[in-house]
XYZ file of C-alpha atoms in Angstrom:
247
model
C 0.000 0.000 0.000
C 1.582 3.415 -1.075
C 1.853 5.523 2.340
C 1.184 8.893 3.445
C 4.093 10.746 2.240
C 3.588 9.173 -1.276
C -0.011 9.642 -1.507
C 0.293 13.263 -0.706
C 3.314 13.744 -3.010
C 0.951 13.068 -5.988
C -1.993 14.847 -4.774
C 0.693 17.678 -4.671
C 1.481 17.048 -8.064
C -2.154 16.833 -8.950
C -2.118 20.528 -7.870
C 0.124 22.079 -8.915
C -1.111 20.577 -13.163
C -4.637 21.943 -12.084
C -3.148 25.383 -11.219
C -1.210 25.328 -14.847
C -4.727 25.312 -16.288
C -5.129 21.202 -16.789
C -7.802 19.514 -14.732
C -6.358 17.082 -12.498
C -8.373 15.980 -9.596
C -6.802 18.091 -7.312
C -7.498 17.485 -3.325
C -10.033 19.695 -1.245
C -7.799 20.319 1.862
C -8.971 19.857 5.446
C -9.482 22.463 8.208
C -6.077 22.113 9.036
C -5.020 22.722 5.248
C -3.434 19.027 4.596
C -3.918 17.066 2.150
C -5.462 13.897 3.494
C -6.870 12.400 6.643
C -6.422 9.765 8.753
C -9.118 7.067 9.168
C -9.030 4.298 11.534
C -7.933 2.138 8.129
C -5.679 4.388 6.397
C -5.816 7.809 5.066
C -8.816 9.806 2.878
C -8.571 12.510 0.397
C -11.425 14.396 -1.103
C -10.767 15.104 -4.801
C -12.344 18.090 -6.978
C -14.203 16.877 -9.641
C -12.855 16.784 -13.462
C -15.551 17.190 -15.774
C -16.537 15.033 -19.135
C -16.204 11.457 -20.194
C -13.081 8.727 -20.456
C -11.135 9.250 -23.303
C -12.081 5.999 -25.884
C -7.890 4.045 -26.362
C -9.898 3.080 -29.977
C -10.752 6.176 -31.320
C -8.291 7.955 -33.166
C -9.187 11.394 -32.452
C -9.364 10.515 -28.467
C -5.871 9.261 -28.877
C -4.507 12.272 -30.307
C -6.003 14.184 -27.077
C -4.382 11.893 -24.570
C -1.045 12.202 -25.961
C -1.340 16.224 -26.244
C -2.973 16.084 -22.263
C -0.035 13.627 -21.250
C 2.527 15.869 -22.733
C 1.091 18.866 -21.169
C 0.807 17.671 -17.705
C 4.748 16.324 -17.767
C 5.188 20.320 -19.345
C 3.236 22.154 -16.333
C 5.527 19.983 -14.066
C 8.693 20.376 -15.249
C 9.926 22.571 -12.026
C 7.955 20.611 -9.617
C 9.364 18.600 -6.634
C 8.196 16.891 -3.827
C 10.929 14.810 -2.233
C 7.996 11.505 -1.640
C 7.817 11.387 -5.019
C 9.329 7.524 -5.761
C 12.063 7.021 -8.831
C 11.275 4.814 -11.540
C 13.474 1.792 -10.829
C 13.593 -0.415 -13.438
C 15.523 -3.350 -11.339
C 12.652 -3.372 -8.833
C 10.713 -4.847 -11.771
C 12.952 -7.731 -12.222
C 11.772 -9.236 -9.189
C 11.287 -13.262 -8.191
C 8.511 -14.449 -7.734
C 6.415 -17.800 -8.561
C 3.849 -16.193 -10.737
C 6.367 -15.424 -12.957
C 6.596 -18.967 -13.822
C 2.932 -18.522 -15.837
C 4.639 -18.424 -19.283
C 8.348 -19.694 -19.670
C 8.842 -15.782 -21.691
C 8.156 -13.791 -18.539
C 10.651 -14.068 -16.317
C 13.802 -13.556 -19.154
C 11.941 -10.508 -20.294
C 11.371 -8.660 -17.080
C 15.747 -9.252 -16.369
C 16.357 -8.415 -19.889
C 14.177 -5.281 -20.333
C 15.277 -4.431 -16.838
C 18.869 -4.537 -17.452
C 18.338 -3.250 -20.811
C 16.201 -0.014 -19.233
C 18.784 0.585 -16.756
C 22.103 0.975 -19.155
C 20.194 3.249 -21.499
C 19.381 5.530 -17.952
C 22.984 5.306 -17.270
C 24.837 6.101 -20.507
C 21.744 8.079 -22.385
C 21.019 11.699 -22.200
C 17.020 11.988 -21.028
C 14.057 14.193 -20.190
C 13.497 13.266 -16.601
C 10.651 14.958 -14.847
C 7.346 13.875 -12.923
C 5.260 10.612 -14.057
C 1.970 9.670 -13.659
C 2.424 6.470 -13.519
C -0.887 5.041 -15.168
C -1.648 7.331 -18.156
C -4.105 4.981 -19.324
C -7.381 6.382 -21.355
C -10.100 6.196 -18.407
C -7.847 8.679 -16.811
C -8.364 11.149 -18.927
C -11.736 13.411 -19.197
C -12.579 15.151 -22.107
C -15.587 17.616 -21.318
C -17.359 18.112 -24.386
C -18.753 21.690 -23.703
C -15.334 23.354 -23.433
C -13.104 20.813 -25.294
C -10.740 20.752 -22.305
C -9.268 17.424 -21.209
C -7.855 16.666 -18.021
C -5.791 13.820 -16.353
C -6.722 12.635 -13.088
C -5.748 9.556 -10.783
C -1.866 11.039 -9.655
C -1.879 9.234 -6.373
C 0.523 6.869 -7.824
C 2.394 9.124 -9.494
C 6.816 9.711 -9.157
C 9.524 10.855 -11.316
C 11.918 9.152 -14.161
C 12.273 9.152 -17.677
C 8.949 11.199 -19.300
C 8.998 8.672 -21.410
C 8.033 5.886 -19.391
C 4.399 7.394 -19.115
C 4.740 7.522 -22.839
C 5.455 3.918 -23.084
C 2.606 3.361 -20.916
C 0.021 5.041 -22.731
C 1.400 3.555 -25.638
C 0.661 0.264 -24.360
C -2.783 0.942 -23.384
C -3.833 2.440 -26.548
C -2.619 -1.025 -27.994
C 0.564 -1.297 -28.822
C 2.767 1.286 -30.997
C 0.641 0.341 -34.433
C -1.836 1.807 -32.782
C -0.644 4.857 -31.393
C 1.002 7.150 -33.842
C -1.533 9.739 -33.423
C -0.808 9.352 -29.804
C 2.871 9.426 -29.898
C 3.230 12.275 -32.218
C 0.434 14.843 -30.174
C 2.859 13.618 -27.347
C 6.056 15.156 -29.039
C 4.502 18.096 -30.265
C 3.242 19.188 -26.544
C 5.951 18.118 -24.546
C 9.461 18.550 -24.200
C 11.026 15.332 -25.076
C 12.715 15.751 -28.354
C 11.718 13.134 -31.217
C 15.323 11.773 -31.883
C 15.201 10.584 -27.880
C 11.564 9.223 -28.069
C 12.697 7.163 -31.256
C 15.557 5.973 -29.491
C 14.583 4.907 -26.224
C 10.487 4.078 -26.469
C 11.197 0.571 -28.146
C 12.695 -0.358 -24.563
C 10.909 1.219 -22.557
C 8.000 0.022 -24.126
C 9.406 -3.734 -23.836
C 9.547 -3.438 -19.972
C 6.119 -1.846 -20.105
C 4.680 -4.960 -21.683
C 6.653 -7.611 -19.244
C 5.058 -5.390 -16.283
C 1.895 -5.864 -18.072
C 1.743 -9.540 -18.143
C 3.354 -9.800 -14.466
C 0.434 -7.871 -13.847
C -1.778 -10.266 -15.197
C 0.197 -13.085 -13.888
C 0.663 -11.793 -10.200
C -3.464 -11.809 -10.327
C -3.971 -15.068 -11.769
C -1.595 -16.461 -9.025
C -3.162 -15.103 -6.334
C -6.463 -16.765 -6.957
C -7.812 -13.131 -8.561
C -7.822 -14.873 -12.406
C -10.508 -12.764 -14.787
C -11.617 -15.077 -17.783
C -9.979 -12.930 -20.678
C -6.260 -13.097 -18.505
C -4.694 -16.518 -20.876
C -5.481 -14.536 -24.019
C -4.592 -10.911 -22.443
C -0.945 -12.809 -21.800
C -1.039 -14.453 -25.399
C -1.784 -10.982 -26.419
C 1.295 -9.448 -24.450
C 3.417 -12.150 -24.959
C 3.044 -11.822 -29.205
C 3.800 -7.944 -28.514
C 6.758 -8.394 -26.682
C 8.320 -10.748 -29.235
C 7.809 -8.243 -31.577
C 9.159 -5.277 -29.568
C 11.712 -7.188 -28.575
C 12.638 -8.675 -32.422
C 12.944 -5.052 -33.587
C 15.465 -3.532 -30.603
């Protein structure tokens, strides 16, 4: 469970992208002005609402939006710290565990994509700044009286490479055939430069999709199995190879 300190850092972050002018769900502060409140099981927030509907990951339009919002939000934030903000660590992804047993590809690709993440953060030049952390359509609201769109659900958010919320959002649009319009509304709002993006997405991308299907697989293992999980890990599995075939 993500404590205190962390929770707050990303209703901080929240914020401060509503007060640049995108809607994020900021928090309605208590009496004593903080951010949350202790309950007998944890801690509370109230959360302003963000008006309009999901953005649709099919629609090609909708896609275009989330990758301009995304960009936007990592824009408004680029001078913004909060020291309980986690770092993207992409060696705490590679670790043990029995469900990664599930498919005989999962447990080579989460050390390889680790390892492979991890050198490119070391001898690379990137755009670091703050990350969401699950840029993922239903997160996004697009009100359709104003046109604005807003990004909400920041509770998880941290910092690292901007371009591991890309790779995320990439991922849940479908996979990079999918996302063009995405990627591109990205570049043009944000300030990761295009030659970096082309260079580094493939891999981060790659871990995004082992995470995916550890996801999947942690669930399944712990007796929380959906019925569409085998072919959601067929699906990840085929996208991987493919990612992976073309680094």
């Amino acid at each position: 469970m993500r404590g205190r300190s962390g929770l707050e850092a990303g209703l901080a972050a929240a914020g401060h992208v509503d007060a640049c002018g995108v809607g994020a769900g900021s928090a309605v502060r208590a009496a004593d002005g903080a951010l949350t409140v202790a309950t007998g099981d944890g801690v509370v927030a109230l959360l302003h609402l963000v008006p309009g509907r999901p953005l649709r990951a099919a629609d090609p339009l909708d896609r275009q939006w989330w990758g301009d919002t995304l960009g936007s939000a990592h824009r408004t934030l680029r001078r913004f710290t909060h020291q309980h903000l986690a770092k993207f660590d992409p060696a705490a992804s590679a670790a043990a565990g029995r469900h990664l047993a599930a498919d005989p590809w999962l447990g080579p690709a989460l050390r390889d994509t680790a390892a492979a993440v991890r050198r490119i953060m070391v001898t690379d030049q990137l755009t670091y700044g703050v990350l969401h952390n699950d840029p993922r359509a239903a997160h996004f609201r697009l009100d359709p009286a104003t046109g604005a769109v807003g990004l909400v659900g920041w509770s998880a958010a941290g910092t690292g490479p901007l371009l591991a919320d890309l790779a995320a959002a990439v991922l849940a649009a479908g996979g990079p055939d999918a996302a063009d319009g995405l990627v591109d509304a990205y570049l043009h709002s944000s300030r990761v430069p295009r030659d970096e993006c082309e260079a580094v997405l493939p891999a981060l991308l790659c871990l995004a999709t082992a995470l995916a299907a550890a996801g999947v697989a942690a669930r399944a293992h712990a007796g929380g199995a959906q019925p569409g999980d085998r072919a959601e890990l067929t699906r990840l599995a085929g996208l991987y190879a493919q990612l992976s075939d073309a680094l």
